Short mmCIF file of C-alpha atoms in Angstrom, two decimals:
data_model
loop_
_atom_site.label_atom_id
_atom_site.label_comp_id
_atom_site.label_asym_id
_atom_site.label_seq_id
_atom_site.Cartn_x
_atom_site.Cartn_y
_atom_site.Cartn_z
CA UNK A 1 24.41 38.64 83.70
CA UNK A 2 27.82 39.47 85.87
CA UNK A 3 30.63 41.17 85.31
CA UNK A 4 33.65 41.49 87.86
CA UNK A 5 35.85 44.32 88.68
CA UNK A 6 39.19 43.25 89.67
CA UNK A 7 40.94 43.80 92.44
CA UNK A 8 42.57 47.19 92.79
CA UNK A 9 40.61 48.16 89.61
CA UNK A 10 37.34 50.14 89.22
CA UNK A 11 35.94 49.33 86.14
CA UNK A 12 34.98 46.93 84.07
CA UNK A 13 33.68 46.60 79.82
CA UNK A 14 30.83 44.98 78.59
CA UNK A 15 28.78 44.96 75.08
CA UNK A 16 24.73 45.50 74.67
CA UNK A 17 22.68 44.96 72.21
CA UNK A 18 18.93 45.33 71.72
CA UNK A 19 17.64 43.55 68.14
CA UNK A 20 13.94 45.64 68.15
CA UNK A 21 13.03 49.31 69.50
CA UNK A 22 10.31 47.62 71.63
CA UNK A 23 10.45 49.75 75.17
CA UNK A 24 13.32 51.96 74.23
CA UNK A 25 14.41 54.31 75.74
CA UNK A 26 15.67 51.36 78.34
CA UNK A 27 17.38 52.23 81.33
CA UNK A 28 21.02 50.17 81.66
CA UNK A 29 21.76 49.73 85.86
CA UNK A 30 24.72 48.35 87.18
CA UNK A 31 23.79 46.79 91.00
CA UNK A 32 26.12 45.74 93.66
CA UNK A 33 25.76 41.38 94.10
CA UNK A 34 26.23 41.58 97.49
CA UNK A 35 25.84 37.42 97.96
CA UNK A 36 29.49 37.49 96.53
CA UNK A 37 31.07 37.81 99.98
CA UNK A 38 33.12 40.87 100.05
CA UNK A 39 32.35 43.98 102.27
CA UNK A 40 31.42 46.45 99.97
CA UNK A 41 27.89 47.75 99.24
CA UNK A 42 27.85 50.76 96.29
CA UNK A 43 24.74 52.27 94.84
CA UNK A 44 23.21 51.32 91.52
CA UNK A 45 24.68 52.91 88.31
CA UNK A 46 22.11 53.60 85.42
CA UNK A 47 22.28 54.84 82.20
CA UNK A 48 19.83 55.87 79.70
CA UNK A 49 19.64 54.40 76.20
CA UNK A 50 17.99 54.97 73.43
CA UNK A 51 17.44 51.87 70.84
CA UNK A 52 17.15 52.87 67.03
CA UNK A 53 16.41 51.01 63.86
CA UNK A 54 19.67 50.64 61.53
CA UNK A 55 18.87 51.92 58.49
CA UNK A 56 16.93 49.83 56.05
CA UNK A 57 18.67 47.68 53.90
CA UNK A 58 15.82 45.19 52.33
CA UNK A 59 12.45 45.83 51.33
CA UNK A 60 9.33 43.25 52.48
CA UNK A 61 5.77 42.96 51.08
CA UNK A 62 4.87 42.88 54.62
CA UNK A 63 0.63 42.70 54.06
CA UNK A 64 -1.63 41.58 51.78
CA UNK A 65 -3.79 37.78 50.90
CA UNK A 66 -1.35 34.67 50.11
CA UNK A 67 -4.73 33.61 47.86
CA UNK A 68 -6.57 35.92 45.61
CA UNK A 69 -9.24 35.44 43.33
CA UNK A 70 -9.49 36.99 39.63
CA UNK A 71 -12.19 39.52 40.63
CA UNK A 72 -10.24 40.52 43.59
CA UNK A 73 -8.68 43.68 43.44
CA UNK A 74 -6.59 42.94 46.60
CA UNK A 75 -4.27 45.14 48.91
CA UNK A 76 -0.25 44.79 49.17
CA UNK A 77 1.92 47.11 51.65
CA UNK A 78 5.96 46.96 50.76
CA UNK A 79 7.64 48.18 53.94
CA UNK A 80 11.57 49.04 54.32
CA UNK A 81 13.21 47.18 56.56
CA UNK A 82 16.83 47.09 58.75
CA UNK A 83 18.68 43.88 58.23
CA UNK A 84 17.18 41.84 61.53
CA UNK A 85 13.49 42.73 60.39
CA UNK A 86 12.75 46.44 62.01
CA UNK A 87 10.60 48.65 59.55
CA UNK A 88 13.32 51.15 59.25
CA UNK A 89 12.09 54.65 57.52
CA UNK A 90 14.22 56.06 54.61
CA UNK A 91 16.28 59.32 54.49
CA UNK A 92 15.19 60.14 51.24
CA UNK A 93 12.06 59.52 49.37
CA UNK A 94 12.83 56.31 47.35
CA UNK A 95 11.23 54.89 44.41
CA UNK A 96 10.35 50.90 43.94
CA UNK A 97 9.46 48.84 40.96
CA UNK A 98 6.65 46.31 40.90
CA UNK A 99 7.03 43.48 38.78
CA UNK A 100 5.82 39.43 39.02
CA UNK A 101 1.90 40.50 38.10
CA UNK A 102 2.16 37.27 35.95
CA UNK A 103 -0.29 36.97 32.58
CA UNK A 104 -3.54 39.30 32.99
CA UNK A 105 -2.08 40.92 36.37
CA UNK A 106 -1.71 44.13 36.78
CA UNK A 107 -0.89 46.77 39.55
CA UNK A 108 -2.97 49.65 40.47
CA UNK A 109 -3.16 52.71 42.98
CA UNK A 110 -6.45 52.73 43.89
CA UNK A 111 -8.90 50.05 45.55
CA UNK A 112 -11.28 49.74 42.11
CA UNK A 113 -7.99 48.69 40.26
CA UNK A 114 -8.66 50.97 37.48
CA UNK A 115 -4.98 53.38 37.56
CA UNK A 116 -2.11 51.03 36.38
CA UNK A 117 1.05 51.39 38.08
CA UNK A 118 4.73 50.03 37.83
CA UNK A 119 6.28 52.25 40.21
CA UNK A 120 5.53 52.88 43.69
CA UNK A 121 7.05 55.95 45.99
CA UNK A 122 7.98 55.29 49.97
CA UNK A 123 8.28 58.96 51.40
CA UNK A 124 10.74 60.37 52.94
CA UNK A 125 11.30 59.78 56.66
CA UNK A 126 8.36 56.82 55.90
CA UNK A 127 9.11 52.98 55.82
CA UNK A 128 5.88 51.46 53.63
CA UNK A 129 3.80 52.47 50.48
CA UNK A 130 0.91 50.43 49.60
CA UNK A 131 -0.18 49.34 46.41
CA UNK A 132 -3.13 47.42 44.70
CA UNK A 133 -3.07 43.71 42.59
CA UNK A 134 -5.60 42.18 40.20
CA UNK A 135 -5.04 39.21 37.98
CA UNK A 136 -7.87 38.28 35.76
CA UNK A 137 -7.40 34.70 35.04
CA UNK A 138 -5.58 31.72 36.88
CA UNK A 139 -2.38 31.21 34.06
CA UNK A 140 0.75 30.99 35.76
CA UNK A 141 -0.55 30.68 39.36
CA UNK A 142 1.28 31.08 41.55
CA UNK A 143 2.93 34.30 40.94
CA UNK A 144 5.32 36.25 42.60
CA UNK A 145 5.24 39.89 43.28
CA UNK A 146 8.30 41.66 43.86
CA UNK A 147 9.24 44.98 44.66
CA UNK A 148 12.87 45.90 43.79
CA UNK A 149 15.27 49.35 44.31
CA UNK A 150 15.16 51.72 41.49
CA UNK A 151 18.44 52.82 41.75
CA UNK A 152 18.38 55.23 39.19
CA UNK A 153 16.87 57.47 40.90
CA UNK A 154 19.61 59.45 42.59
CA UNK A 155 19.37 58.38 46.11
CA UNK A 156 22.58 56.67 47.85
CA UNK A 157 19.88 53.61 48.89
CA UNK A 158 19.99 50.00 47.73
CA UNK A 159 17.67 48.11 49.30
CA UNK A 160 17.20 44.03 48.61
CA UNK A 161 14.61 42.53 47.18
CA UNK A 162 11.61 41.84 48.48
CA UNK A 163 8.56 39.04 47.38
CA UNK A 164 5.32 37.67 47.92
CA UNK A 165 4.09 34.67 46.50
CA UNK A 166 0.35 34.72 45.38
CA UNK A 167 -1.77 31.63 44.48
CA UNK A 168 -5.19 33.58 42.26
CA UNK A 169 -8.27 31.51 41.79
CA UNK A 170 -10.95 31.84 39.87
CA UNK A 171 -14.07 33.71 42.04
CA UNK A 172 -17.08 31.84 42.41
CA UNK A 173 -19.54 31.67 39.51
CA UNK A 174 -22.51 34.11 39.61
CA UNK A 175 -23.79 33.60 36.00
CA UNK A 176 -24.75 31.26 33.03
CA UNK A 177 -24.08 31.32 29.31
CA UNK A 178 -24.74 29.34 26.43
CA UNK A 179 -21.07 29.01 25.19
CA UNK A 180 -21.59 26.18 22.37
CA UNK A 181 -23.89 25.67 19.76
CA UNK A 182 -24.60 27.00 16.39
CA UNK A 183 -26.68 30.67 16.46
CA UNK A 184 -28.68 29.49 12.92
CA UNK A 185 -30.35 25.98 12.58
CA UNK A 186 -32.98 24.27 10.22
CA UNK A 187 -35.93 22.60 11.28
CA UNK A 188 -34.58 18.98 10.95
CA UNK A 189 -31.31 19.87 12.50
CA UNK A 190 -30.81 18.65 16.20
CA UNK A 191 -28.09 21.04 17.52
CA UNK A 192 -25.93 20.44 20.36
CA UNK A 193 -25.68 23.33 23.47
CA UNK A 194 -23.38 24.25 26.21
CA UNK A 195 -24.16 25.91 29.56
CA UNK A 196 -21.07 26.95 31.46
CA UNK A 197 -20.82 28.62 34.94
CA UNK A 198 -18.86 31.28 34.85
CA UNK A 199 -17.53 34.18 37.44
CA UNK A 200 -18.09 38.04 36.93
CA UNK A 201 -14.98 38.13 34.93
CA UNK A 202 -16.48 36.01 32.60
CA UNK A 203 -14.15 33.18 33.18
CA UNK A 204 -15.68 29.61 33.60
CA UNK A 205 -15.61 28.27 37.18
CA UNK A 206 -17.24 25.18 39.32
CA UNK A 207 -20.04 24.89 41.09
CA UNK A 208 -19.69 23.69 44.59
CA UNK A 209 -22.99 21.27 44.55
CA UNK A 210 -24.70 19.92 41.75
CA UNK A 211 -26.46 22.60 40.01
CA UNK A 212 -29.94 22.60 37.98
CA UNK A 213 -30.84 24.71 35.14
CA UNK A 214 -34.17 25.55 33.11
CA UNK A 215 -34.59 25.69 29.43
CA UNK A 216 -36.49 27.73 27.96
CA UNK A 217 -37.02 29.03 24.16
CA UNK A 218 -40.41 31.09 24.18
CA UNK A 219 -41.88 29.00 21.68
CA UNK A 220 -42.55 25.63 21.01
CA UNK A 221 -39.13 24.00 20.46
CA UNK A 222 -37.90 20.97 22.69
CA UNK A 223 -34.63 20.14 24.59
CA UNK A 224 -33.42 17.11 24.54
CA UNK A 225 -30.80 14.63 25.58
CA UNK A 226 -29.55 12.75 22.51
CA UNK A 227 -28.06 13.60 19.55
CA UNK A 228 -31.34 12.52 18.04
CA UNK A 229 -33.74 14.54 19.60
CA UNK A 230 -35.74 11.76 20.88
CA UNK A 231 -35.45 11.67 24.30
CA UNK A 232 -36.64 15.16 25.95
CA UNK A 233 -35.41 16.35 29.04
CA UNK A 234 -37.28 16.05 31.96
CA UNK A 235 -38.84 19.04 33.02
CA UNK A 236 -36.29 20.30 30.42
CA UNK A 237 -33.90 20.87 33.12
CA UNK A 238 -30.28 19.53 32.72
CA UNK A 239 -27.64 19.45 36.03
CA UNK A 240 -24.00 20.48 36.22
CA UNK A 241 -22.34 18.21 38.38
CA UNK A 242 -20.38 19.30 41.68
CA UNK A 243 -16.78 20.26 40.75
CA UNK A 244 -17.26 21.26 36.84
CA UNK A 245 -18.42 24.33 35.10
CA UNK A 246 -20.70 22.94 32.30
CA UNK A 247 -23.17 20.76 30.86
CA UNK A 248 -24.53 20.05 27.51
CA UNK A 249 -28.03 19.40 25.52
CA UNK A 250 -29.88 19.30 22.28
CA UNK A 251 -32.13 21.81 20.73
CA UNK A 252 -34.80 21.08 17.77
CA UNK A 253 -37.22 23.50 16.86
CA UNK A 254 -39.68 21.98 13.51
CA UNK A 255 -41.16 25.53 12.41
CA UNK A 256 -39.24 28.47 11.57
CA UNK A 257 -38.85 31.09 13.32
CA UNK A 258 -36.23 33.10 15.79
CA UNK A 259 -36.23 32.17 19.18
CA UNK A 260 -33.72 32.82 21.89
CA UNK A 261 -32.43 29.95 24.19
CA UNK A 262 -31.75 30.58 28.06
CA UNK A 263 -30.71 29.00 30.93
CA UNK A 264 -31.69 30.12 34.20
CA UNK A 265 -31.02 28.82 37.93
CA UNK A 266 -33.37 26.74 39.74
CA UNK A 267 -33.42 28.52 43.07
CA UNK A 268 -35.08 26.23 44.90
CA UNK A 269 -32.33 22.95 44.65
CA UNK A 270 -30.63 24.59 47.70
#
């Protein structure tokens, strides 16, 4: 990095630029290359300059997960930024629409995702607002969330958009339910069950390993694995298999009476 001064001149141009505010204020110097071969030996010249954002021209969703899951209610910071990437504050408070939640998504201003919000505020003299997402079921995944300028209101800002592309799954499951099967019977009928795993939401979602569940009735009525009702269950268990949600089997019951079917984990299959 040389510049000359000519000969029977003293001075000589020459352009800076600094792309971040990292270490600013930085000190310009000008030193003498005496290894050139003339005669002359001057002191150093400095100057002090100070490096400032330009002033923001795009906004960024700058934090939160790539991946969510449907109980998540999951953390998102949009930031204002210059146009080479600097968070960059605004001069006056500026308002931002959400929008991309996708089917069952919603945003929210507080960390329980219970207070719905559309519109997000970035404060005056700030450069980032944070906001909250939760999407309760997997339709349309991936979505993207974008925050956009709201131009109308009355600030001399336009800022680009900015996104964040979101893949949601469905949580792990923590419960079982009975999802299929008729709630009144006779005492000849053999009637066909469902047990589905499902995640807090409710939704149904796979088991990682193969999974065993008890029947039970509290009375006297068997479980079975035929549409016949001939061949009980073993231990009247039944398994739902690594990488699906649900399983089926067959209730008869040949006195009357109301019972009430469950299905509970079997701890002890690891």
């Amino acid at each position: 990095s040389i510049i000359t001064i000519a000969v029977a001149t003293n001075s000589k141009d020459f352009y800076y630029k600094k792309t971040t505010i990292a270490g600013s204020p930085v000190t310009l110097t000008a030193t003498d290359a005496p290894s050139q071969g003339d005669n002359l030996s001057v002191a150093n010249g400095t100057k002090s300059v100070t490096v400032n954002t330009a002033p923001p021209d795009r906004l960024d969703i700058t934090a939160g997960p790539a991946s969510v899951t449907t109980v998540a209610c999951s953390l998102y910071t949009v930031t204002t930024k210059d146009s080479l990437g600097n968070p960059s504050s605004v001069t006056l408070a500026s308002d931002i629409n959400l929008t991309g939640a996708g089917d069952s998504g919603a945003f929210y201003s507080n960390s329980g995702c219970t207070t719905g919000i559309s519109i997000i505020t970035i404060a005056v003299a700030t450069n980032s607002k944070d906001f909250y997402y939760k999407k309760t079921t997997t339709a349309g995944s991936p979505v993207t969330l974008t925050a956009t300028d709201a131009p109308s209101q009355g600030d001399d800002l336009s800022f680009a958009n900015g996104t964040k592309a979101v893949t949601v799954n469905i949580a792990p499951p923590d419960r079982l339910d009975i999802t299929a099967g008729p709630a009144t019977v006779t005492t000849v009928n053999c009637s066909l069950y469902t047990v589905t795993t499902k995640d807090s939401d409710g939704i149904p979602s796979n088991v990682i390993a193969t999974s065993d569940v008890n029947l039970t009735d509290g009375s006297n009525g068997g479980f079975y694995s035929d549409a016949a009702c001939v061949n009980p269950l073993s231990g009247s268990k039944i398994s739902i298999p690594v990488s699906t949600n649900l399983s089926s089997f067959y209730y008869k019951k040949t006195t009357a009476g109301s019972v009430t079917l469950t299905a509970a984990d079997v701890p002890s299959q690891g």
